[in-house]
């Protein structure tokens, strides 16, 4: 059994447990299909909290080493990590993949490349401006436009001086973490899937937890609470704000996919509900424009602004100056608002069409989870074979589809429909059905 240094922090203990089981699996000492010790048993044997063990197991599951089965526990997955990495490489490079439900990209017909190129060319014609480095905090005219944009769309009242622009959420967190370190020491994420974010906090020495309301920093995505589009209701948002206020915690609100709420009115942002107190708001444009247009931004509360201004000159701007100038005018001319309306209609319609096709193809043998927002749904189907066999067989037939969870006799698949063309829905679903049918009788 693992030997732990109890003088280490809870975070380091969680990582030790994670690495111990990871190495056992990689070295073949825990075989595919073997059951992991229960959370309670493992916690008792190691004399650690159940939360520490659960965090380790969640990270193992996120990295593909183990899989949770309802009412049963955690099990080692079918293939080793080395095999998984090779399969993943083949998977991503395979020219045979015609239908991809795993992509969270954008619909290829939704973006006007000709229009965007005109704004980029216009930015590049500003010779004098392009001869200098960009503003550390982001171009002033873009920050003014962003302040107007989020005031109108998210009821966020802020000054352009409160906004920091960066190339990505990860870049912004690299600026944010040093501002927090003197006061906060632990951070909680909803789940281990946002590795790009949690890694930054770990690199700065934060204790990392999942779904732990006692953490000093709470990272949430209220418009993307589940992969199938559940959103945080207003009552829960108010409870979270009250709880954070009482404990003097900081909330980081990643407003990912807030634009794609179809079945109810958009819910107010945490930043807006709090009046800007103890909430950092983060927004980006990768889902509205293109993933390759690397511009994100954050709004800092008053409690962090002085600390940022003292450190700002130590950073370089990571977002392209030309793209900032182009985006500023693109928003001013109303194209971002038009693009948002267009995508909202498009993705709502694509979701309905996919649901209709699933009903036609699978009849009564399926169930769907689909929230009021987002561009994905969860599809549960009867299936008794392993996840790895399903992946292998569907890939052979040109279909890429991730498994979200499983039980002894079902699989829940995650279907992202934003990037897939509508005419591909039917053949892709037929491939899935035929594959599962053939596996059930083999």
PDB file of N, CA and C in Angstrom, residues 95-193:
ATOM      1  N   UNK A  95      -8.197   9.429 -41.307  1.00  0.00           N
ATOM      2  CA  UNK A  95      -8.927  10.044 -42.418  1.00  0.00           C
ATOM      3  C   UNK A  95     -10.290   9.390 -42.590  1.00  0.00           C
ATOM      4  N   UNK A  96     -10.526   8.281 -41.860  1.00  0.00           N
ATOM      5  CA  UNK A  96     -11.776   7.558 -42.014  1.00  0.00           C
ATOM      6  C   UNK A  96     -12.904   8.131 -41.164  1.00  0.00           C
ATOM      7  N   UNK A  97     -12.583   9.044 -40.244  1.00  0.00           N
ATOM      8  CA  UNK A  97     -13.629   9.611 -39.391  1.00  0.00           C
ATOM      9  C   UNK A  97     -14.425  10.629 -40.201  1.00  0.00           C
ATOM     10  N   UNK A  98     -15.628  10.240 -40.569  1.00  0.00           N
ATOM     11  CA  UNK A  98     -16.494  11.111 -41.367  1.00  0.00           C
ATOM     12  C   UNK A  98     -17.478  11.875 -40.504  1.00  0.00           C
ATOM     13  N   UNK A  99     -17.869  11.276 -39.383  1.00  0.00           N
ATOM     14  CA  UNK A  99     -18.890  11.865 -38.520  1.00  0.00           C
ATOM     15  C   UNK A  99     -18.312  12.030 -37.116  1.00  0.00           C
ATOM     16  N   UNK A 100     -18.278  13.265 -36.637  1.00  0.00           N
ATOM     17  CA  UNK A 100     -17.601  13.546 -35.368  1.00  0.00           C
ATOM     18  C   UNK A 100     -18.551  14.223 -34.387  1.00  0.00           C
ATOM     19  N   UNK A 101     -19.034  13.447 -33.403  1.00  0.00           N
ATOM     20  CA  UNK A 101     -19.878  14.005 -32.353  1.00  0.00           C
ATOM     21  C   UNK A 101     -19.058  14.531 -31.175  1.00  0.00           C
ATOM     22  N   UNK A 102     -17.726  14.429 -31.259  1.00  0.00           N
ATOM     23  CA  UNK A 102     -16.900  14.870 -30.135  1.00  0.00           C
ATOM     24  C   UNK A 102     -16.466  16.317 -30.268  1.00  0.00           C
ATOM     25  N   UNK A 103     -16.604  16.894 -31.447  1.00  0.00           N
ATOM     26  CA  UNK A 103     -16.101  18.243 -31.689  1.00  0.00           C
ATOM     27  C   UNK A 103     -17.028  19.302 -31.107  1.00  0.00           C
ATOM     28  N   UNK A 104     -16.444  20.217 -30.330  1.00  0.00           N
ATOM     29  CA  UNK A 104     -17.201  21.357 -29.812  1.00  0.00           C
ATOM     30  C   UNK A 104     -16.875  22.609 -30.620  1.00  0.00           C
ATOM     31  N   UNK A 105     -16.564  22.420 -31.897  1.00  0.00           N
ATOM     32  CA  UNK A 105     -16.237  23.545 -32.758  1.00  0.00           C
ATOM     33  C   UNK A 105     -17.480  24.299 -33.195  1.00  0.00           C
ATOM     34  N   UNK A 106     -17.335  25.065 -34.256  1.00  0.00           N
ATOM     35  CA  UNK A 106     -18.453  25.867 -34.742  1.00  0.00           C
ATOM     36  C   UNK A 106     -18.922  25.321 -36.083  1.00  0.00           C
ATOM     37  N   UNK A 107     -20.146  25.613 -36.421  1.00  0.00           N
ATOM     38  CA  UNK A 107     -20.706  25.214 -37.706  1.00  0.00           C
ATOM     39  C   UNK A 107     -19.957  25.951 -38.818  1.00  0.00           C
ATOM     40  N   UNK A 108     -19.461  25.202 -39.782  1.00  0.00           N
ATOM     41  CA  UNK A 108     -18.605  25.807 -40.816  1.00  0.00           C
ATOM     42  C   UNK A 108     -19.341  26.835 -41.663  1.00  0.00           C
ATOM     43  N   UNK A 109     -20.661  26.723 -41.749  1.00  0.00           N
ATOM     44  CA  UNK A 109     -21.437  27.666 -42.551  1.00  0.00           C
ATOM     45  C   UNK A 109     -21.886  28.889 -41.751  1.00  0.00           C
ATOM     46  N   UNK A 110     -21.560  28.902 -40.456  1.00  0.00           N
ATOM     47  CA  UNK A 110     -22.105  29.957 -39.592  1.00  0.00           C
ATOM     48  C   UNK A 110     -21.263  31.221 -39.579  1.00  0.00           C
ATOM     49  N   UNK A 111     -20.026  31.138 -40.044  1.00  0.00           N
ATOM     50  CA  UNK A 111     -19.116  32.271 -39.907  1.00  0.00           C
ATOM     51  C   UNK A 111     -18.772  32.844 -41.274  1.00  0.00           C
ATOM     52  N   UNK A 112     -18.873  34.158 -41.385  1.00  0.00           N
ATOM     53  CA  UNK A 112     -18.557  34.840 -42.639  1.00  0.00           C
ATOM     54  C   UNK A 112     -17.071  35.206 -42.667  1.00  0.00           C
ATOM     55  N   UNK A 113     -16.287  34.341 -43.258  1.00  0.00           N
ATOM     56  CA  UNK A 113     -14.850  34.575 -43.333  1.00  0.00           C
ATOM     57  C   UNK A 113     -14.540  35.825 -44.151  1.00  0.00           C
ATOM     58  N   UNK A 114     -15.335  36.075 -45.190  1.00  0.00           N
ATOM     59  CA  UNK A 114     -15.085  37.248 -46.023  1.00  0.00           C
ATOM     60  C   UNK A 114     -15.271  38.532 -45.232  1.00  0.00           C
ATOM     61  N   UNK A 115     -16.289  38.552 -44.362  1.00  0.00           N
ATOM     62  CA  UNK A 115     -16.554  39.737 -43.549  1.00  0.00           C
ATOM     63  C   UNK A 115     -15.435  39.958 -42.537  1.00  0.00           C
ATOM     64  N   UNK A 116     -15.035  38.893 -41.852  1.00  0.00           N
ATOM     65  CA  UNK A 116     -13.977  39.021 -40.844  1.00  0.00           C
ATOM     66  C   UNK A 116     -12.659  39.446 -41.494  1.00  0.00           C
ATOM     67  N   UNK A 117     -12.369  38.927 -42.661  1.00  0.00           N
ATOM     68  CA  UNK A 117     -11.114  39.285 -43.331  1.00  0.00           C
ATOM     69  C   UNK A 117     -11.079  40.768 -43.673  1.00  0.00           C
ATOM     70  N   UNK A 118     -12.233  41.355 -43.966  1.00  0.00           N
ATOM     71  CA  UNK A 118     -12.276  42.798 -44.246  1.00  0.00           C
ATOM     72  C   UNK A 118     -11.892  43.599 -43.002  1.00  0.00           C
ATOM     73  N   UNK A 119     -12.353  43.158 -41.840  1.00  0.00           N
ATOM     74  CA  UNK A 119     -12.008  43.870 -40.604  1.00  0.00           C
ATOM     75  C   UNK A 119     -10.532  43.685 -40.243  1.00  0.00           C
ATOM     76  N   UNK A 120      -9.994  42.504 -40.509  1.00  0.00           N
ATOM     77  CA  UNK A 120      -8.564  42.287 -40.270  1.00  0.00           C
ATOM     78  C   UNK A 120      -7.733  43.177 -41.198  1.00  0.00           C
ATOM     79  N   UNK A 121      -8.115  43.246 -42.461  1.00  0.00           N
ATOM     80  CA  UNK A 121      -7.392  44.094 -43.414  1.00  0.00           C
ATOM     81  C   UNK A 121      -7.476  45.560 -43.008  1.00  0.00           C
ATOM     82  N   UNK A 122      -8.641  45.974 -42.522  1.00  0.00           N
ATOM     83  CA  UNK A 122      -8.798  47.354 -42.067  1.00  0.00           C
ATOM     84  C   UNK A 122      -7.876  47.647 -40.890  1.00  0.00           C
ATOM     85  N   UNK A 123      -7.757  46.684 -39.971  1.00  0.00           N
ATOM     86  CA  UNK A 123      -6.867  46.868 -38.821  1.00  0.00           C
ATOM     87  C   UNK A 123      -5.416  46.991 -39.271  1.00  0.00           C
ATOM     88  N   UNK A 124      -5.022  46.171 -40.212  1.00  0.00           N
ATOM     89  CA  UNK A 124      -3.632  46.183 -40.680  1.00  0.00           C
ATOM     90  C   UNK A 124      -3.293  47.457 -41.448  1.00  0.00           C
ATOM     91  N   UNK A 125      -4.316  48.151 -41.947  1.00  0.00           N
ATOM     92  CA  UNK A 125      -4.061  49.415 -42.650  1.00  0.00           C
ATOM     93  C   UNK A 125      -3.787  50.571 -41.693  1.00  0.00           C
ATOM     94  N   UNK A 126      -3.989  50.355 -40.396  1.00  0.00           N
ATOM     95  CA  UNK A 126      -3.690  51.396 -39.410  1.00  0.00           C
ATOM     96  C   UNK A 126      -2.193  51.340 -39.099  1.00  0.00           C
ATOM     97  N   UNK A 127      -1.402  51.810 -40.071  1.00  0.00           N
ATOM     98  CA  UNK A 127       0.048  51.608 -40.041  1.00  0.00           C
ATOM     99  C   UNK A 127       0.691  52.054 -38.738  1.00  0.00           C
ATOM    100  N   UNK A 128       0.425  53.287 -38.331  1.00  0.00           N
ATOM    101  CA  UNK A 128       1.095  53.839 -37.165  1.00  0.00           C
ATOM    102  C   UNK A 128       0.761  53.041 -35.908  1.00  0.00           C
ATOM    103  N   UNK A 129      -0.482  52.655 -35.792  1.00  0.00           N
ATOM    104  CA  UNK A 129      -0.915  51.910 -34.602  1.00  0.00           C
ATOM    105  C   UNK A 129      -0.295  50.514 -34.572  1.00  0.00           C
ATOM    106  N   UNK A 130      -0.128  49.916 -35.740  1.00  0.00           N
ATOM    107  CA  UNK A 130       0.406  48.560 -35.791  1.00  0.00           C
ATOM    108  C   UNK A 130       1.913  48.513 -35.578  1.00  0.00           C
ATOM    109  N   UNK A 131       2.574  49.655 -35.558  1.00  0.00           N
ATOM    110  CA  UNK A 131       4.021  49.689 -35.345  1.00  0.00           C
ATOM    111  C   UNK A 131       4.405  49.605 -33.873  1.00  0.00           C
ATOM    112  N   UNK A 132       3.430  49.642 -32.979  1.00  0.00           N
ATOM    113  CA  UNK A 132       3.719  49.607 -31.542  1.00  0.00           C
ATOM    114  C   UNK A 132       3.147  48.343 -30.915  1.00  0.00           C
ATOM    115  N   UNK A 133       3.708  48.002 -29.746  1.00  0.00           N
ATOM    116  CA  UNK A 133       3.164  46.874 -28.991  1.00  0.00           C
ATOM    117  C   UNK A 133       1.760  47.210 -28.500  1.00  0.00           C
ATOM    118  N   UNK A 134       0.977  46.190 -28.262  1.00  0.00           N
ATOM    119  CA  UNK A 134      -0.365  46.413 -27.745  1.00  0.00           C
ATOM    120  C   UNK A 134      -0.355  46.837 -26.291  1.00  0.00           C
ATOM    121  N   UNK A 135      -1.437  47.463 -25.867  1.00  0.00           N
ATOM    122  CA  UNK A 135      -1.592  47.838 -24.464  1.00  0.00           C
ATOM    123  C   UNK A 135      -1.610  46.577 -23.599  1.00  0.00           C
ATOM    124  N   UNK A 136      -0.921  46.634 -22.473  1.00  0.00           N
ATOM    125  CA  UNK A 136      -0.817  45.473 -21.582  1.00  0.00           C
ATOM    126  C   UNK A 136      -2.195  44.979 -21.156  1.00  0.00           C
ATOM    127  N   UNK A 137      -3.093  45.895 -20.872  1.00  0.00           N
ATOM    128  CA  UNK A 137      -4.422  45.542 -20.372  1.00  0.00           C
ATOM    129  C   UNK A 137      -5.402  45.229 -21.501  1.00  0.00           C
ATOM    130  N   UNK A 138      -4.986  45.474 -22.738  1.00  0.00           N
ATOM    131  CA  UNK A 138      -5.886  45.331 -23.880  1.00  0.00           C
ATOM    132  C   UNK A 138      -6.127  46.687 -24.513  1.00  0.00           C
ATOM    133  N   UNK A 139      -6.442  46.721 -25.785  1.00  0.00           N
ATOM    134  CA  UNK A 139      -6.647  47.981 -26.488  1.00  0.00           C
ATOM    135  C   UNK A 139      -7.794  48.773 -25.844  1.00  0.00           C
ATOM    136  N   UNK A 140      -7.571  50.068 -25.549  1.00  0.00           N
ATOM    137  CA  UNK A 140      -8.590  50.858 -24.832  1.00  0.00           C
ATOM    138  C   UNK A 140      -9.946  50.890 -25.526  1.00  0.00           C
ATOM    139  N   UNK A 141      -9.959  51.011 -26.867  1.00  0.00           N
ATOM    140  CA  UNK A 141     -11.252  51.076 -27.553  1.00  0.00           C
ATOM    141  C   UNK A 141     -11.987  49.738 -27.479  1.00  0.00           C
ATOM    142  N   UNK A 142     -11.250  48.627 -27.499  1.00  0.00           N
ATOM    143  CA  UNK A 142     -11.898  47.323 -27.348  1.00  0.00           C
ATOM    144  C   UNK A 142     -12.467  47.174 -25.943  1.00  0.00           C
ATOM    145  N   UNK A 143     -11.732  47.613 -24.935  1.00  0.00           N
ATOM    146  CA  UNK A 143     -12.237  47.494 -23.560  1.00  0.00           C
ATOM    147  C   UNK A 143     -13.486  48.344 -23.354  1.00  0.00           C
ATOM    148  N   UNK A 144     -13.554  49.496 -24.015  1.00  0.00           N
ATOM    149  CA  UNK A 144     -14.764  50.319 -23.936  1.00  0.00           C
ATOM    150  C   UNK A 144     -15.941  49.597 -24.583  1.00  0.00           C
ATOM    151  N   UNK A 145     -15.703  49.004 -25.744  1.00  0.00           N
ATOM    152  CA  UNK A 145     -16.760  48.263 -26.437  1.00  0.00           C
ATOM    153  C   UNK A 145     -17.201  47.056 -25.609  1.00  0.00           C
ATOM    154  N   UNK A 146     -16.256  46.363 -24.992  1.00  0.00           N
ATOM    155  CA  UNK A 146     -16.598  45.204 -24.162  1.00  0.00           C
ATOM    156  C   UNK A 146     -17.417  45.617 -22.942  1.00  0.00           C
ATOM    157  N   UNK A 147     -17.072  46.749 -22.343  1.00  0.00           N
ATOM    158  CA  UNK A 147     -17.842  47.242 -21.191  1.00  0.00           C
ATOM    159  C   UNK A 147     -19.288  47.517 -21.598  1.00  0.00           C
ATOM    160  N   UNK A 148     -19.477  48.128 -22.759  1.00  0.00           N
ATOM    161  CA  UNK A 148     -20.838  48.382 -23.258  1.00  0.00           C
ATOM    162  C   UNK A 148     -21.560  47.072 -23.579  1.00  0.00           C
ATOM    163  N   UNK A 149     -20.827  46.137 -24.166  1.00  0.00           N
ATOM    164  CA  UNK A 149     -21.401  44.854 -24.593  1.00  0.00           C
ATOM    165  C   UNK A 149     -21.921  44.057 -23.398  1.00  0.00           C
ATOM    166  N   UNK A 150     -21.121  43.907 -22.343  1.00  0.00           N
ATOM    167  CA  UNK A 150     -21.563  43.091 -21.202  1.00  0.00           C
ATOM    168  C   UNK A 150     -22.570  43.838 -20.322  1.00  0.00           C
ATOM    169  N   UNK A 151     -22.557  45.165 -20.389  1.00  0.00           N
ATOM    170  CA  UNK A 151     -23.603  45.901 -19.671  1.00  0.00           C
ATOM    171  C   UNK A 151     -24.959  45.639 -20.320  1.00  0.00           C
ATOM    172  N   UNK A 152     -24.983  45.621 -21.626  1.00  0.00           N
ATOM    173  CA  UNK A 152     -26.232  45.404 -22.359  1.00  0.00           C
ATOM    174  C   UNK A 152     -26.699  43.951 -22.273  1.00  0.00           C
ATOM    175  N   UNK A 153     -25.764  42.997 -22.410  1.00  0.00           N
ATOM    176  CA  UNK A 153     -26.150  41.589 -22.520  1.00  0.00           C
ATOM    177  C   UNK A 153     -26.179  40.864 -21.176  1.00  0.00           C
ATOM    178  N   UNK A 154     -25.322  41.271 -20.216  1.00  0.00           N
ATOM    179  CA  UNK A 154     -25.205  40.511 -18.974  1.00  0.00           C
ATOM    180  C   UNK A 154     -25.445  41.360 -17.731  1.00  0.00           C
ATOM    181  N   UNK A 155     -25.879  42.608 -17.932  1.00  0.00           N
ATOM    182  CA  UNK A 155     -26.163  43.511 -16.810  1.00  0.00           C
ATOM    183  C   UNK A 155     -24.958  43.666 -15.888  1.00  0.00           C
ATOM    184  N   UNK A 156     -23.795  43.758 -16.477  1.00  0.00           N
ATOM    185  CA  UNK A 156     -22.557  43.948 -15.720  1.00  0.00           C
ATOM    186  C   UNK A 156     -22.140  45.406 -15.843  1.00  0.00           C
ATOM    187  N   UNK A 157     -22.143  46.094 -14.727  1.00  0.00           N
ATOM    188  CA  UNK A 157     -21.763  47.499 -14.693  1.00  0.00           C
ATOM    189  C   UNK A 157     -20.284  47.593 -14.333  1.00  0.00           C
ATOM    190  N   UNK A 158     -19.475  48.029 -15.283  1.00  0.00           N
ATOM    191  CA  UNK A 158     -18.045  48.148 -14.997  1.00  0.00           C
ATOM    192  C   UNK A 158     -17.435  49.217 -15.891  1.00  0.00           C
ATOM    193  N   UNK A 159     -16.253  49.640 -15.509  1.00  0.00           N
ATOM    194  CA  UNK A 159     -15.489  50.599 -16.301  1.00  0.00           C
ATOM    195  C   UNK A 159     -14.555  49.836 -17.239  1.00  0.00           C
ATOM    196  N   UNK A 160     -14.198  50.426 -18.376  1.00  0.00           N
ATOM    197  CA  UNK A 160     -13.186  49.787 -19.237  1.00  0.00           C
ATOM    198  C   UNK A 160     -11.882  49.514 -18.492  1.00  0.00           C
ATOM    199  N   UNK A 161     -11.601  50.316 -17.461  1.00  0.00           N
ATOM    200  CA  UNK A 161     -10.378  50.113 -16.681  1.00  0.00           C
ATOM    201  C   UNK A 161     -10.445  48.879 -15.793  1.00  0.00           C
ATOM    202  N   UNK A 162     -11.642  48.297 -15.637  1.00  0.00           N
ATOM    203  CA  UNK A 162     -11.792  47.071 -14.842  1.00  0.00           C
ATOM    204  C   UNK A 162     -11.560  45.819 -15.682  1.00  0.00           C
ATOM    205  N   UNK A 163     -11.424  45.982 -16.992  1.00  0.00           N
ATOM    206  CA  UNK A 163     -11.358  44.850 -17.921  1.00  0.00           C
ATOM    207  C   UNK A 163      -9.911  44.568 -18.315  1.00  0.00           C
ATOM    208  N   UNK A 164      -9.555  43.288 -18.310  1.00  0.00           N
ATOM    209  CA  UNK A 164      -8.238  42.833 -18.760  1.00  0.00           C
ATOM    210  C   UNK A 164      -8.450  41.862 -19.917  1.00  0.00           C
ATOM    211  N   UNK A 165      -7.787  42.115 -21.029  1.00  0.00           N
ATOM    212  CA  UNK A 165      -7.907  41.277 -22.225  1.00  0.00           C
ATOM    213  C   UNK A 165      -6.721  40.326 -22.300  1.00  0.00           C
ATOM    214  N   UNK A 166      -6.963  39.103 -22.766  1.00  0.00           N
ATOM    215  CA  UNK A 166      -5.897  38.127 -22.969  1.00  0.00           C
ATOM    216  C   UNK A 166      -6.251  37.193 -24.103  1.00  0.00           C
ATOM    217  N   UNK A 167      -5.295  36.354 -24.494  1.00  0.00           N
ATOM    218  CA  UNK A 167      -5.507  35.473 -25.640  1.00  0.00           C
ATOM    219  C   UNK A 167      -6.420  34.302 -25.328  1.00  0.00           C
ATOM    220  N   UNK A 168      -6.570  33.950 -24.060  1.00  0.00           N
ATOM    221  CA  UNK A 168      -7.391  32.797 -23.690  1.00  0.00           C
ATOM    222  C   UNK A 168      -7.720  32.882 -22.212  1.00  0.00           C
ATOM    223  N   UNK A 169      -8.638  32.038 -21.777  1.00  0.00           N
ATOM    224  CA  UNK A 169      -8.955  31.958 -20.350  1.00  0.00           C
ATOM    225  C   UNK A 169      -7.720  31.539 -19.572  1.00  0.00           C
ATOM    226  N   UNK A 170      -6.953  30.616 -20.119  1.00  0.00           N
ATOM    227  CA  UNK A 170      -5.749  30.156 -19.439  1.00  0.00           C
ATOM    228  C   UNK A 170      -4.753  31.299 -19.245  1.00  0.00           C
ATOM    229  N   UNK A 171      -4.581  32.127 -20.264  1.00  0.00           N
ATOM    230  CA  UNK A 171      -3.683  33.286 -20.140  1.00  0.00           C
ATOM    231  C   UNK A 171      -4.167  34.243 -19.061  1.00  0.00           C
ATOM    232  N   UNK A 172      -5.471  34.454 -18.983  1.00  0.00           N
ATOM    233  CA  UNK A 172      -6.023  35.353 -17.968  1.00  0.00           C
ATOM    234  C   UNK A 172      -5.822  34.794 -16.567  1.00  0.00           C
ATOM    235  N   UNK A 173      -5.951  33.481 -16.408  1.00  0.00           N
ATOM    236  CA  UNK A 173      -5.738  32.877 -15.092  1.00  0.00           C
ATOM    237  C   UNK A 173      -4.282  33.007 -14.656  1.00  0.00           C
ATOM    238  N   UNK A 174      -3.363  33.021 -15.615  1.00  0.00           N
ATOM    239  CA  UNK A 174      -1.956  33.221 -15.273  1.00  0.00           C
ATOM    240  C   UNK A 174      -1.704  34.634 -14.753  1.00  0.00           C
ATOM    241  N   UNK A 175      -2.527  35.568 -15.162  1.00  0.00           N
ATOM    242  CA  UNK A 175      -2.460  36.932 -14.618  1.00  0.00           C
ATOM    243  C   UNK A 175      -3.181  37.009 -13.280  1.00  0.00           C
ATOM    244  N   UNK A 176      -4.285  36.292 -13.161  1.00  0.00           N
ATOM    245  CA  UNK A 176      -5.128  36.378 -11.969  1.00  0.00           C
ATOM    246  C   UNK A 176      -4.510  35.697 -10.750  1.00  0.00           C
ATOM    247  N   UNK A 177      -3.913  34.532 -10.936  1.00  0.00           N
ATOM    248  CA  UNK A 177      -3.439  33.749  -9.785  1.00  0.00           C
ATOM    249  C   UNK A 177      -2.459  34.508  -8.880  1.00  0.00           C
ATOM    250  N   UNK A 178      -1.473  35.225  -9.427  1.00  0.00           N
ATOM    251  CA  UNK A 178      -0.583  35.978  -8.533  1.00  0.00           C
ATOM    252  C   UNK A 178      -1.304  37.049  -7.710  1.00  0.00           C
ATOM    253  N   UNK A 179      -2.419  37.564  -8.218  1.00  0.00           N
ATOM    254  CA  UNK A 179      -3.184  38.567  -7.477  1.00  0.00           C
ATOM    255  C   UNK A 179      -3.904  37.943  -6.287  1.00  0.00           C
ATOM    256  N   UNK A 180      -4.177  36.644  -6.365  1.00  0.00           N
ATOM    257  CA  UNK A 180      -4.959  35.962  -5.330  1.00  0.00           C
ATOM    258  C   UNK A 180      -4.090  35.308  -4.267  1.00  0.00           C
ATOM    259  N   UNK A 181      -2.844  34.995  -4.603  1.00  0.00           N
ATOM    260  CA  UNK A 181      -2.047  34.085  -3.779  1.00  0.00           C
ATOM    261  C   UNK A 181      -1.809  34.588  -2.370  1.00  0.00           C
ATOM    262  N   UNK A 182      -1.720  35.886  -2.167  1.00  0.00           N
ATOM    263  CA  UNK A 182      -1.435  36.392  -0.824  1.00  0.00           C
ATOM    264  C   UNK A 182      -2.620  36.231   0.122  1.00  0.00           C
ATOM    265  N   UNK A 183      -3.822  36.081  -0.437  1.00  0.00           N
ATOM    266  CA  UNK A 183      -5.027  36.026   0.397  1.00  0.00           C
ATOM    267  C   UNK A 183      -5.728  34.670   0.348  1.00  0.00           C
ATOM    268  N   UNK A 184      -5.658  33.996  -0.784  1.00  0.00           N
ATOM    269  CA  UNK A 184      -6.384  32.733  -0.958  1.00  0.00           C
ATOM    270  C   UNK A 184      -5.393  31.599  -1.223  1.00  0.00           C
ATOM    271  N   UNK A 185      -5.742  30.398  -0.744  1.00  0.00           N
ATOM    272  CA  UNK A 185      -4.808  29.275  -0.864  1.00  0.00           C
ATOM    273  C   UNK A 185      -5.439  28.006  -1.427  1.00  0.00           C
ATOM    274  N   UNK A 186      -6.748  27.981  -1.575  1.00  0.00           N
ATOM    275  CA  UNK A 186      -7.415  26.782  -2.093  1.00  0.00           C
ATOM    276  C   UNK A 186      -8.441  27.187  -3.138  1.00  0.00           C
ATOM    277  N   UNK A 187      -8.661  26.292  -4.103  1.00  0.00           N
ATOM    278  CA  UNK A 187      -9.613  26.559  -5.182  1.00  0.00           C
ATOM    279  C   UNK A 187     -10.422  25.303  -5.456  1.00  0.00           C
ATOM    280  N   UNK A 188     -11.702  25.490  -5.772  1.00  0.00           N
ATOM    281  CA  UNK A 188     -12.581  24.371  -6.093  1.00  0.00           C
ATOM    282  C   UNK A 188     -13.107  24.522  -7.512  1.00  0.00           C
ATOM    283  N   UNK A 189     -13.044  23.423  -8.277  1.00  0.00           N
ATOM    284  CA  UNK A 189     -13.629  23.352  -9.609  1.00  0.00           C
ATOM    285  C   UNK A 189     -14.824  22.407  -9.578  1.00  0.00           C
ATOM    286  N   UNK A 190     -15.792  22.564 -10.481  1.00  0.00           N
ATOM    287  CA  UNK A 190     -16.955  21.668 -10.490  1.00  0.00           C
ATOM    288  C   UNK A 190     -16.587  20.220 -10.775  1.00  0.00           C
ATOM    289  N   UNK A 191     -15.564  19.990 -11.597  1.00  0.00           N
ATOM    290  CA  UNK A 191     -15.117  18.638 -11.948  1.00  0.00           C
ATOM    291  C   UNK A 191     -13.709  18.746 -12.525  1.00  0.00           C
ATOM    292  N   UNK A 192     -13.040  17.613 -12.768  1.00  0.00           N
ATOM    293  CA  UNK A 192     -11.645  17.668 -13.225  1.00  0.00           C
ATOM    294  C   UNK A 192     -11.470  17.941 -14.715  1.00  0.00           C
ATOM    295  N   UNK A 193     -12.525  18.214 -15.458  1.00  0.00           N
ATOM    296  CA  UNK A 193     -12.410  18.270 -16.916  1.00  0.00           C
ATOM    297  C   UNK A 193     -11.672  19.513 -17.425  1.00  0.00           C
TER     298      UNK A 193
END
